[in-house]
Each structure stands twice: as structure tokens, then as C-alpha cells.
mmCIF file of C-alpha atoms in Angstrom:
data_model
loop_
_atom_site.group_PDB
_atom_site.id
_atom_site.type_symbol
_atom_site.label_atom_id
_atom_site.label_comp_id
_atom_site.label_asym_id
_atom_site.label_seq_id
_atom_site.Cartn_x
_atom_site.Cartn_y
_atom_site.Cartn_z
ATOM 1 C CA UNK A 1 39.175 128.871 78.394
ATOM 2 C CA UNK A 2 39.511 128.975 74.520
ATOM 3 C CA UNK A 3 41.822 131.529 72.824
ATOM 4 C CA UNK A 4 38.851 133.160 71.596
ATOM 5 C CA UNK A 5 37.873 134.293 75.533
ATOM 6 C CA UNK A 6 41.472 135.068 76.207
ATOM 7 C CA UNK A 7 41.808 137.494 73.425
ATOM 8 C CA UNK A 8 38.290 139.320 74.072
ATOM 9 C CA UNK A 9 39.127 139.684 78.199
ATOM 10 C CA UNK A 10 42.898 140.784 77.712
ATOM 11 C CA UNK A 11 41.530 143.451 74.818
ATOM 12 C CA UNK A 12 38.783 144.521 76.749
ATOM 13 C CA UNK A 13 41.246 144.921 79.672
ATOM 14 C CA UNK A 14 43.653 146.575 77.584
ATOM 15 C CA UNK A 15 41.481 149.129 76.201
ATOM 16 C CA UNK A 16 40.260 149.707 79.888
ATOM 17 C CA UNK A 17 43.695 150.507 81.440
ATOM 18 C CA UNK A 18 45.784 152.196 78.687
ATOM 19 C CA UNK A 19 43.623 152.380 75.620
ATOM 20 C CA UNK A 20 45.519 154.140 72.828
ATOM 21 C CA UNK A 21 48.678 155.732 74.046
ATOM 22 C CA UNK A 22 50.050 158.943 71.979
ATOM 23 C CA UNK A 23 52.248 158.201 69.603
ATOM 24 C CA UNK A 24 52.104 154.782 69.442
ATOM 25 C CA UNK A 25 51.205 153.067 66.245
ATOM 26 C CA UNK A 26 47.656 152.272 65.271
ATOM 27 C CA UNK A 27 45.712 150.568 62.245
ATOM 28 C CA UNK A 28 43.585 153.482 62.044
ATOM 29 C CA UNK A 29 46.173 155.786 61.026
ATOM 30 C CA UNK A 30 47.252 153.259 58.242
ATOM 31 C CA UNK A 31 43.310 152.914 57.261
ATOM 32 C CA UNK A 32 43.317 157.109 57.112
ATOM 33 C CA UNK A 33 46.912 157.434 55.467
ATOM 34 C CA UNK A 34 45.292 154.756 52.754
ATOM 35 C CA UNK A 35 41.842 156.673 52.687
ATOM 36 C CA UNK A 36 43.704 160.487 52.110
ATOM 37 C CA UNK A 37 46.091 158.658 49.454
ATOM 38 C CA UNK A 38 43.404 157.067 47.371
ATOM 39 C CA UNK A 39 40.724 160.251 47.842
ATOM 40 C CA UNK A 40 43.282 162.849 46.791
ATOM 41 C CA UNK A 41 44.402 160.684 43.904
ATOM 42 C CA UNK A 42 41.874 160.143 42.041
ATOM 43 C CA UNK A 43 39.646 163.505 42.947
ATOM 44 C CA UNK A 44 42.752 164.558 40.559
ATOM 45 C CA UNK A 45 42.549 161.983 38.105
ATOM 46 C CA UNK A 46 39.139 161.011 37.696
ATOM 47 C CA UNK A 47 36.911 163.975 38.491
ATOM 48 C CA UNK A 48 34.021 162.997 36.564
ATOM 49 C CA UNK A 49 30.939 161.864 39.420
ATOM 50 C CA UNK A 50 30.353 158.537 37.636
ATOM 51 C CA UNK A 51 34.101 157.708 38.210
ATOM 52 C CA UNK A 52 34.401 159.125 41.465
ATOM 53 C CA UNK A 53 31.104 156.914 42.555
ATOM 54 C CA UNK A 54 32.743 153.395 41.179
ATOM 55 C CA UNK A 55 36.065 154.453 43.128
ATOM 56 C CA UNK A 56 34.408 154.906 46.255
ATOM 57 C CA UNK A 57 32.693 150.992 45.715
ATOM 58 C CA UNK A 58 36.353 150.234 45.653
ATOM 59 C CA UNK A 59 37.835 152.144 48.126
ATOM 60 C CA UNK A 60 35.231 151.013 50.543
ATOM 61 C CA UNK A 61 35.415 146.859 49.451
ATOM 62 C CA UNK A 62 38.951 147.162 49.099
ATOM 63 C CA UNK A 63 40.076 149.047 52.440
ATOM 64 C CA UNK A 64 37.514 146.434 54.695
ATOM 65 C CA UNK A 65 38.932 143.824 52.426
ATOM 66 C CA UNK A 66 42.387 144.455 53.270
ATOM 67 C CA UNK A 67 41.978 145.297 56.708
ATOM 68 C CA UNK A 68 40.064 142.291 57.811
ATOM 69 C CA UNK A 69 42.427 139.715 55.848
ATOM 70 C CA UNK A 70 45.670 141.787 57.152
ATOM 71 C CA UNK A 71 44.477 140.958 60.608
ATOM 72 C CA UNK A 72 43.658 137.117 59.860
ATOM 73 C CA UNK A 73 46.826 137.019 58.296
ATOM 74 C CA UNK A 74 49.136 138.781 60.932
ATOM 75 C CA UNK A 75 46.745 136.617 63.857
ATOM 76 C CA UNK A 76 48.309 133.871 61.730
ATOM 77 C CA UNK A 77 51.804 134.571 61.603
ATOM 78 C CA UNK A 78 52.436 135.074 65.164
ATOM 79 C CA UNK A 79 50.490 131.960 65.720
ATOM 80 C CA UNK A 80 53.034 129.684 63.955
ATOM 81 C CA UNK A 81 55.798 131.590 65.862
ATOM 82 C CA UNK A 82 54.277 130.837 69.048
ATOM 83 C CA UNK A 83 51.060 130.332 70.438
ATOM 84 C CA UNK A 84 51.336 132.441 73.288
ATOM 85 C CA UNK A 85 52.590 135.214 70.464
ATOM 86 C CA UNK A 86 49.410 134.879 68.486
ATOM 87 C CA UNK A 87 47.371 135.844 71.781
ATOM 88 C CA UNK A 88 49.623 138.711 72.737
ATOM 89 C CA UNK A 89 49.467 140.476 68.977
ATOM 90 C CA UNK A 90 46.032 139.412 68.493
ATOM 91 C CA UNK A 91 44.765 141.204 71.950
ATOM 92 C CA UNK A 92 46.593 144.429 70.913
ATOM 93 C CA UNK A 93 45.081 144.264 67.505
ATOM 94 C CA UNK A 94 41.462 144.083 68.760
ATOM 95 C CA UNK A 95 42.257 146.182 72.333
ATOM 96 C CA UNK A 96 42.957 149.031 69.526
ATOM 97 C CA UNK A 97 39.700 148.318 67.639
ATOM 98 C CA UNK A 98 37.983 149.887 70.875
ATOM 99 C CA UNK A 99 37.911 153.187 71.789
ATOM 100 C CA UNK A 100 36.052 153.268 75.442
ATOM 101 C CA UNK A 101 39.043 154.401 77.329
ATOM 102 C CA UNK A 102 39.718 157.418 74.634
ATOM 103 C CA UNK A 103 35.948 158.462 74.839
ATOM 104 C CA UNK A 104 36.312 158.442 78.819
ATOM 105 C CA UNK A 105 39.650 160.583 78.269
ATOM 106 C CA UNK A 106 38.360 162.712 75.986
ATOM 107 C CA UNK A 107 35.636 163.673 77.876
ATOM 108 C CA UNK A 108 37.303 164.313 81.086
ATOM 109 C CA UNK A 109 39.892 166.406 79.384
ATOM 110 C CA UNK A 110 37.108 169.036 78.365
ATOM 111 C CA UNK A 111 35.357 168.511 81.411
ATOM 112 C CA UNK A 112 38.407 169.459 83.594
ATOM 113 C CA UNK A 113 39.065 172.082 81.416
ATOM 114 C CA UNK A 114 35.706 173.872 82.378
ATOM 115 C CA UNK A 115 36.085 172.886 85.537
ATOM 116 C CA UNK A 116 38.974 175.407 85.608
ATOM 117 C CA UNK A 117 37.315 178.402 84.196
ATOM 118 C CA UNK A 118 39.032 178.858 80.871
ATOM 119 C CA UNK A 119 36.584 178.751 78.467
ATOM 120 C CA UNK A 120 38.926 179.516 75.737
ATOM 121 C CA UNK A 121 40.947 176.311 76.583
ATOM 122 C CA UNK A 122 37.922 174.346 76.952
ATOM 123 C CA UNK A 123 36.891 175.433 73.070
ATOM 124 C CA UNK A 124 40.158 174.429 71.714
ATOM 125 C CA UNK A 125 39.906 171.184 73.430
ATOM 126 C CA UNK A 126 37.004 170.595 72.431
ATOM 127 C CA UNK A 127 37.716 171.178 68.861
ATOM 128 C CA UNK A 128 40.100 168.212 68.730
ATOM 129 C CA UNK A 129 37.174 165.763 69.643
ATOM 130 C CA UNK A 130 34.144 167.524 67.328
ATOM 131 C CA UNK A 131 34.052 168.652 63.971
ATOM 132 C CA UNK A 132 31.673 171.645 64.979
ATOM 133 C CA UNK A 133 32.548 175.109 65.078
ATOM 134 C CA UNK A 134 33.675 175.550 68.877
ATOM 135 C CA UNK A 135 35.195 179.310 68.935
ATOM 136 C CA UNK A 136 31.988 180.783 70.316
ATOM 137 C CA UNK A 137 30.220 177.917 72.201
ATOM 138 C CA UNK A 138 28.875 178.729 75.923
ATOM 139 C CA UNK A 139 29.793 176.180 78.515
ATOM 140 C CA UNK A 140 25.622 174.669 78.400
ATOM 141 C CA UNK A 141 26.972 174.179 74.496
ATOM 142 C CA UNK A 142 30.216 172.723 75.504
ATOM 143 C CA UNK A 143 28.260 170.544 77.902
ATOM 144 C CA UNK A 144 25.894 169.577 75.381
ATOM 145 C CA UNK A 145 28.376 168.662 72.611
ATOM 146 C CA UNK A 146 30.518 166.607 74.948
ATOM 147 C CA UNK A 147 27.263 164.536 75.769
ATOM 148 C CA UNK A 148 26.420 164.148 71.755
ATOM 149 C CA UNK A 149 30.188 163.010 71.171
ATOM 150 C CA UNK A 150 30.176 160.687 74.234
ATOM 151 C CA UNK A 151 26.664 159.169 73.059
ATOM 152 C CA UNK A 152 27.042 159.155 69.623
ATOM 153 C CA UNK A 153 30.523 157.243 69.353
ATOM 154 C CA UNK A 154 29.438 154.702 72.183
ATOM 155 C CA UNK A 155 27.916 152.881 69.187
ATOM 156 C CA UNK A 156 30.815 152.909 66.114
ATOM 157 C CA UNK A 157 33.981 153.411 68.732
ATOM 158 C CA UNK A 158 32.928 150.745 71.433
ATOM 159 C CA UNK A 159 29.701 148.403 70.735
ATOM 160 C CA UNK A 160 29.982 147.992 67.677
ATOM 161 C CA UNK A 161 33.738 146.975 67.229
ATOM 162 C CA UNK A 162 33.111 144.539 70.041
ATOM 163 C CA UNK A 163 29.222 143.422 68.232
ATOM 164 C CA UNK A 164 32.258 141.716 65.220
ATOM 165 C CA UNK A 165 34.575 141.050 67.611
ATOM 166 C CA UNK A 166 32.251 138.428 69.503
ATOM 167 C CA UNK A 167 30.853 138.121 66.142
ATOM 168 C CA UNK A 168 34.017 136.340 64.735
ATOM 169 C CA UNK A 169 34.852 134.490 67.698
ATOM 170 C CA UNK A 170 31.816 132.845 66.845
ATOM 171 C CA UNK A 171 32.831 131.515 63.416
ATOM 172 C CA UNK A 172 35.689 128.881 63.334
ATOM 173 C CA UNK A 173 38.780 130.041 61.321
ATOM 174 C CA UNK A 174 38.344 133.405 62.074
ATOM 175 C CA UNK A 175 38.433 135.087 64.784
ATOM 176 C CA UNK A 176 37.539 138.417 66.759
ATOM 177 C CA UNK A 177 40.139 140.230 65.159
ATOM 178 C CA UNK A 178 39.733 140.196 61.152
ATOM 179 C CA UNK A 179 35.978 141.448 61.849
ATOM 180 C CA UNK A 180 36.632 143.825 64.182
ATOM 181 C CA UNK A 181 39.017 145.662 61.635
ATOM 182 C CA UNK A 182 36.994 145.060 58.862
ATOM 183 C CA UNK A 183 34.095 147.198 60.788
ATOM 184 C CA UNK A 184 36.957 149.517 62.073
ATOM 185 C CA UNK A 185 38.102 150.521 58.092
ATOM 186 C CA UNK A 186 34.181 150.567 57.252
ATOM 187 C CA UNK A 187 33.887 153.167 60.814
ATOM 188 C CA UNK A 188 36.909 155.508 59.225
ATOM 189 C CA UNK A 189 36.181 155.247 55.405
ATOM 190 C CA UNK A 190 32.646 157.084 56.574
ATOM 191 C CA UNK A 191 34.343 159.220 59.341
ATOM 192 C CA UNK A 192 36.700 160.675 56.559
ATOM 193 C CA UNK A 193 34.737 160.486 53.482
ATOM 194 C CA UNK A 194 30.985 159.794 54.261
ATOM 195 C CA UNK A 195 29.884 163.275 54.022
ATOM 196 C CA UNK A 196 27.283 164.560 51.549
ATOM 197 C CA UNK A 197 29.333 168.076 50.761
ATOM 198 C CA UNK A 198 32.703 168.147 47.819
ATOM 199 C CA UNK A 199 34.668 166.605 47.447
ATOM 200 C CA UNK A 200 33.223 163.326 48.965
ATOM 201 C CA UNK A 201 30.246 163.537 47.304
ATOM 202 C CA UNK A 202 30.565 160.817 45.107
ATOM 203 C CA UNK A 203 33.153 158.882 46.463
ATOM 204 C CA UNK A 204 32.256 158.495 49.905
ATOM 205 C CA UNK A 205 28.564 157.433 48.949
ATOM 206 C CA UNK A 206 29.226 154.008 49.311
ATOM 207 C CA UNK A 207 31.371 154.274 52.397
ATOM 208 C CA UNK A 208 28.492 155.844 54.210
ATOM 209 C CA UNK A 209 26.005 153.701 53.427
ATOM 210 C CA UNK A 210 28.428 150.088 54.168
ATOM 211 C CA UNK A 211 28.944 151.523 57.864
ATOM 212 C CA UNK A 212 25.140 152.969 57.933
ATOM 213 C CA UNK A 213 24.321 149.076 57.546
ATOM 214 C CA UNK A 214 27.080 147.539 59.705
ATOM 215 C CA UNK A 215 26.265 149.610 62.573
ATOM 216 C CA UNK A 216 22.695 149.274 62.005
ATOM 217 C CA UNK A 217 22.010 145.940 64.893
ATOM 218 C CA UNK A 218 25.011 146.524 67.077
ATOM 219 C CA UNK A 219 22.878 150.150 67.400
ATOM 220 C CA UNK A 220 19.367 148.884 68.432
ATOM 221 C CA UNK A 221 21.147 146.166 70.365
ATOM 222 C CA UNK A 222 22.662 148.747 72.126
ATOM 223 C CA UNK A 223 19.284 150.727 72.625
ATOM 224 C CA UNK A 224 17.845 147.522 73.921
ATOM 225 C CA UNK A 225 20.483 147.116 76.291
ATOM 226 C CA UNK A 226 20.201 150.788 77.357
ATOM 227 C CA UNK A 227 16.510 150.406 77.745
ATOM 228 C CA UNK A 228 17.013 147.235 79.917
ATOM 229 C CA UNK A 229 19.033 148.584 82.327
ATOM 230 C CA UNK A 230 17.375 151.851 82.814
ATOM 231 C CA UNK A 231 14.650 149.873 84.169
ATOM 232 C CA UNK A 232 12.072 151.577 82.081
ATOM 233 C CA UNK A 233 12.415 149.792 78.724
ATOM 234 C CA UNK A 234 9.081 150.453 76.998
ATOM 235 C CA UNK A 235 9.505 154.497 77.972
ATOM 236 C CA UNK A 236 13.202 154.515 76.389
ATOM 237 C CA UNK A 237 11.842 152.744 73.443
ATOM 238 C CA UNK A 238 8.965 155.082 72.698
ATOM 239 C CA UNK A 239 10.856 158.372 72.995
ATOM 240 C CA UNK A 240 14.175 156.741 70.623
ATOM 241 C CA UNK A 241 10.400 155.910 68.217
ATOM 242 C CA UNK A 242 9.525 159.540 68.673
ATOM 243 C CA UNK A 243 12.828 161.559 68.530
ATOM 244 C CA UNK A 244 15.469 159.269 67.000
ATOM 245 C CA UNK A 245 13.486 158.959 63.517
ATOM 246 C CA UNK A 246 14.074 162.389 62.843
ATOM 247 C CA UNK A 247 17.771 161.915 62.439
ATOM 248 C CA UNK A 248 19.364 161.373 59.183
ATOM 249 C CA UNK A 249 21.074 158.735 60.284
ATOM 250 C CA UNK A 250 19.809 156.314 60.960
ATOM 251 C CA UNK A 251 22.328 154.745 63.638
ATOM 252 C CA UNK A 252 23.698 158.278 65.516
ATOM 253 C CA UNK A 253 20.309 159.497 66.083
ATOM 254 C CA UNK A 254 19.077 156.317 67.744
ATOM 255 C CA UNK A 255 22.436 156.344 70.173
ATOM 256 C CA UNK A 256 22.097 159.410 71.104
ATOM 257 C CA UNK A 257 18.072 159.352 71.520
ATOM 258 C CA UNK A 258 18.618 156.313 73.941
ATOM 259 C CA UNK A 259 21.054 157.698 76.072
ATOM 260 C CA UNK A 260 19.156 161.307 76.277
ATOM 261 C CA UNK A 261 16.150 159.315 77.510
ATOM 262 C CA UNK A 262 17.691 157.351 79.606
ATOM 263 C CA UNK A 263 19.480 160.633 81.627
ATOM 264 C CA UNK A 264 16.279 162.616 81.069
ATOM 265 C CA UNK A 265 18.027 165.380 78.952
ATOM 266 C CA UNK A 266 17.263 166.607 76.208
ATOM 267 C CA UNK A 267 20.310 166.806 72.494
ATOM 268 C CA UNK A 268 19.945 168.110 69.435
ATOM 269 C CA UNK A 269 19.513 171.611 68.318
ATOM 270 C CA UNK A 270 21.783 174.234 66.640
ATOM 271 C CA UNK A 271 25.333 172.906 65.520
ATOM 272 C CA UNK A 272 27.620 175.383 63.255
ATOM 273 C CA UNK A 273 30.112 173.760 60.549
ATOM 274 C CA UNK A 274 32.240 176.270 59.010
ATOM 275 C CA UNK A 275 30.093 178.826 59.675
ATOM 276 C CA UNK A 276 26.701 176.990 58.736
ATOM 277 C CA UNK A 277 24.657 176.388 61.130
ATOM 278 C CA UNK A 278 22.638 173.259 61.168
ATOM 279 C CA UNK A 279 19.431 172.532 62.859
ATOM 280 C CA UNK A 280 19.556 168.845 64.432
ATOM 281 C CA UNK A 281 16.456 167.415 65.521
ATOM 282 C CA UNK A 282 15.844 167.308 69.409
ATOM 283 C CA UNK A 283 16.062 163.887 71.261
ATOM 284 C CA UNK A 284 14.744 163.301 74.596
ATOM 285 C CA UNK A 285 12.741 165.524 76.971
ATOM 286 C CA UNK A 286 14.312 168.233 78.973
ATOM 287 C CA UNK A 287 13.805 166.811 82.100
ATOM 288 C CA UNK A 288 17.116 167.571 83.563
ATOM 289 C CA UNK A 289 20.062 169.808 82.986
ATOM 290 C CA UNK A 290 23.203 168.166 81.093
ATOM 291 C CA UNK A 291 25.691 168.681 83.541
ATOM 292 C CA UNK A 292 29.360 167.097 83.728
ATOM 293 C CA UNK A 293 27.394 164.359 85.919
ATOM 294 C CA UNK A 294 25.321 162.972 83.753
ATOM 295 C CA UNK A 295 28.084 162.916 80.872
ATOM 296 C CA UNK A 296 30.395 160.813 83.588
ATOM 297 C CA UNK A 297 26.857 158.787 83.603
ATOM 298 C CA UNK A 298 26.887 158.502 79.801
ATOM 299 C CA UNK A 299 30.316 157.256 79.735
ATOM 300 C CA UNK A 300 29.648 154.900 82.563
ATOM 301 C CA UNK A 301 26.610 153.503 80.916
ATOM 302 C CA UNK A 302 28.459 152.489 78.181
ATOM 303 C CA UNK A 303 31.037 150.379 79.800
ATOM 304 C CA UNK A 304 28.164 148.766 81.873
ATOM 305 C CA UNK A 305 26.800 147.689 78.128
ATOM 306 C CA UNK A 306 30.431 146.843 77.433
ATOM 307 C CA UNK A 307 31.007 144.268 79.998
ATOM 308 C CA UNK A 308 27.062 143.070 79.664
ATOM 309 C CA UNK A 309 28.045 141.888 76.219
ATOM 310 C CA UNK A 310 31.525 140.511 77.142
ATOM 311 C CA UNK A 311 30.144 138.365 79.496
ATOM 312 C CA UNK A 312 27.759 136.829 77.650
ATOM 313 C CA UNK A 313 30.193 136.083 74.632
ATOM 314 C CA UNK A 314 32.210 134.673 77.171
ATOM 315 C CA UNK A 315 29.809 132.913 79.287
ATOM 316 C CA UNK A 316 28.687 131.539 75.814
ATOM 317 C CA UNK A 317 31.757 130.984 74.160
ATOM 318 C CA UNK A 318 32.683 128.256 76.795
ATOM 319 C CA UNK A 319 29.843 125.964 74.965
ATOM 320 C CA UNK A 320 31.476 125.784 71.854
#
């Protein structure tokens, strides 16, 4: 077994049985400590849009950039130390590149929360994992934006981290673990600053579209997969044709679609943001009620797809 297949089982396995413990420290918060530094400084020094617009190319090229060659670099360090080393840091490095264990936690926090009755507790939970106002959701709206979290961040937290990962193991020199943070900075950078609202405006632009085209195969690869296994591929593709188009984006709408069609419930619908509301377009047919069930589905689903794609990186991996 090459070192490529070692590192993308033990990360896999990693993110599986401990994903990202509290406290502990993670590239992401570097990437967002970088990201708040850079957006803050020059929103203050160089206000004007056409400025703000060539910072964001830079912020965006740079962060990737730095984040993919930091991990290449570290992979290589602790290789010349010691092979065994160089395995060990590189499968942390990529195990925190995945976020399949957090989404699972995250959703079974809420969902034990409502369980218990407090609705109160259950909003405040929930506010930690959306960026929706949660203050006065109903527990069929709780429900409802658990399912849209769990769905939409299947694609830029888990399929698409590994999509590079196997990616790079594919290309010799690299590696699964400069790609995989190079995707990871482009996943924050448009998490923190891809918004269409001040002040990101302008410098977030860029960020939004990079990740809107990086995530763009891992996504229908992971509607194809989707469709596959819920044994009805032709049906799942036709309603992500009919619903998912409606979305702005043009990766979260198709995640979410797939998944909605595949568990015969229907997303979408009235979201508030600071006191806005927002009308997102509906996706899927209301066939069935979204329960905590099918949300355990969603998140099982997911690490089906997961392991579908390991294997086959691995099965192929051991011809090269």
C-alpha cells in the first residue's frame, strides 16, 4: 500500500472517530484569522470598489496559494525527519480538511436538543451551526434548517475536500494534502467573505466565484452518486433539473435538490437574515415530512458517498 492510501484511510478514519476536537488547533482558524486581518485592513485603507475588487483577486490567489504550498511544505519536513512522521502529520492535516464527523455532531446536538422539549435551547444551538435568524423558528423550521445545513455542507465540508484529496494523490510530487487545503482556504475565503451585501461586496467577488468553480464537479459527482444509490437515478436527476436551477448557486442548490429528492421532502422556502426575510426556491416534492429520521438519513447518505469514493481512489491508487 503506497503512502498515498495510508494517508487517505487513516484521515478518513480520523475524521470518522474524533473529527475536530474543541480547542484543538486547526488550519481553518489560521485561514479565518488571515481572512479577518486582510478584510478589515484594507476595507480601512483602500475603500474605493476598484481597490477593494483587485484585493480580493489577491486575497483569494494568495490565501489558496499559501495554504496549499504550507501543506506540501510541512508534508515535506516531517518526511525528512522520518517517514513514518510524514504519514502521521500528513493524516492529521487532511483528517482536518473533512468535516463529516462535525456535520454528524452538529446535527445530533440540535436534534437532541428538541428531542428534550426546549425549544429555546434548540434555537440557540442552532444558531451556532446557521447564519439564519433562529429566535422565532418552530421545531418543522428547526427541522428543516438542520436538513439544508446537513445537505448543503455535504458538498464543500466532506466531498469536495476529499474530490482534491484523491485528486492530488493522483499527481506525483504532490499529494492529498496541499490540494485539499488549497480547496479548504478557497471553502472559507467564500464562507467569510463571499457574500453579495457591505462590506464584502467587492472584495469577496472573486472568492465566491474561485469556490463556485472548485466545487462545481465534486457537486454533480456527488448528485450522480446520490442518484445511483437511490436506485432511481433518472427521477433524482430530473427533479435536481427542475428545482436545483432555481438556486443562485449554482453548487448549494444542486446538493441540497439531490438529497431532498432522494428522501422525498421537500427545502427551500422562507429564511430570515437579520431581520430580512428571503424567499429560497423550493427543491424536491413534499412527499414526506422532514423529520429527525430522515436528517440521520441525510447524514448517513453522505458517508455512504464518502467511503464509495475512498474506495475507489484506493482500489485505484494500487495501479499506479
Amino acid at each position: 500500500m503506497s503512502n498515498n492510501q495510508v494517508i487517505l484511510a487513516i484521515a478518513a478514519t480520523l475524521d470518522y472517530l474524533i473529527g475536530d476536537p474543541w480547542g484543538w488547533p486547526h488550519p481553518v482558524r489560521l485561514m479565518g484569522w488571515m481572512i479577518h486581518n486582510f478584510q478589515t485592513f484594507t476595507t480601512k485603507y483602500f475603500p474605493h470598489p476598484q481597490a477593494q475588487r483587485s484585493a480580493g483577486i489577491v486575497l483569494a490567489i494568495g490565501l489558496v496559494t499559501i495554504s496549499g504550498s504550507s501543506g506540501w511544505l510541512i508534508g515535506q519536513a516531517a518526511q525528512s525527519l522520518h517517514p513514518l512522521l510524514g504519514i502521521i502529520i500528513a493524516s492529521i492535516l487532511l483528517a482536518s480538511c473533512f468535516a463529516g464527523r462535525s456535520l454528524r455532531t452538529a446535527g445530533e446536538e440540535v436534534l437532541q436538543s428538541l428531542n428534550e422539549k426546549d425549544i429555546a435551547a434548540t434555537r440557540s444551538i442552532l444558531s451556532r451551526y446557521v447564519g439564519r435568524d433562529t429566535e422565532q423558528l418552530t421545531e418543522t423550521e428547526i427541522l428543516r434548517a438542520v436538513l439544508e445545513t446537513v445537505t448543503e455542507n455535504a458538498t464543500d465540508g466532506v466531498m469536495a475536500p476529499l474530490f482534491y484529496a484523491i485528486l492530488g494523490a493522483f499527481l506525483p510530487g504532490v499529494g492529498s494534502v496541499p490540494l485539499a487545503l488549497a480547496y479548504k482556504a478557497a471553502s472559507t475565503l467564500d464562507s467569510m467573505v463571499g457574500y453579495r451585501e457591505y462590506p464584502y461586496i467587492y472584495i469577496g467577488w472573486f472568492s465566491a466565484k474561485l469556490e463556485d468553480i472548485l466545487t462545481w464537479l465534486p457537486c454533480r459527482l456527488l448528485v450522480i452518486t446520490l442518484a445511483i444509490l437511490s436506485g432511481k437515478p433518472l427521477y433524482i436527476w430530473q427533479i435536481c433539473r427542475r428545482d436545483a436551477v432555481k438556486d443562485s448557486s449554482p453548487n448549494s442548490g444542486w446538493s441540497e435538490c439531490a438529497y431532498a429528492a432522494v428522501l422525498g421532502v421537500q427545502l427551500g422556502g422562507t429564511n430570515w437574515y437579520r431581520g430580512v426575510a428571503k424567499q429560497k426556491p423550493l427543491l424536491g416534492d413534499q412527499i414526506n415530512p422532514i423529520t429527525a429520521q430522515k436528517i440521520k438519513q441525510a447524514t448517513l447518505l453522505t458517508r455512504y458517498c464518502f467511503l464509495i469514493w475512498l474506495a475507489i481512489a484506493l482500489v485505484i491508487l494500487t495501479r499506479f
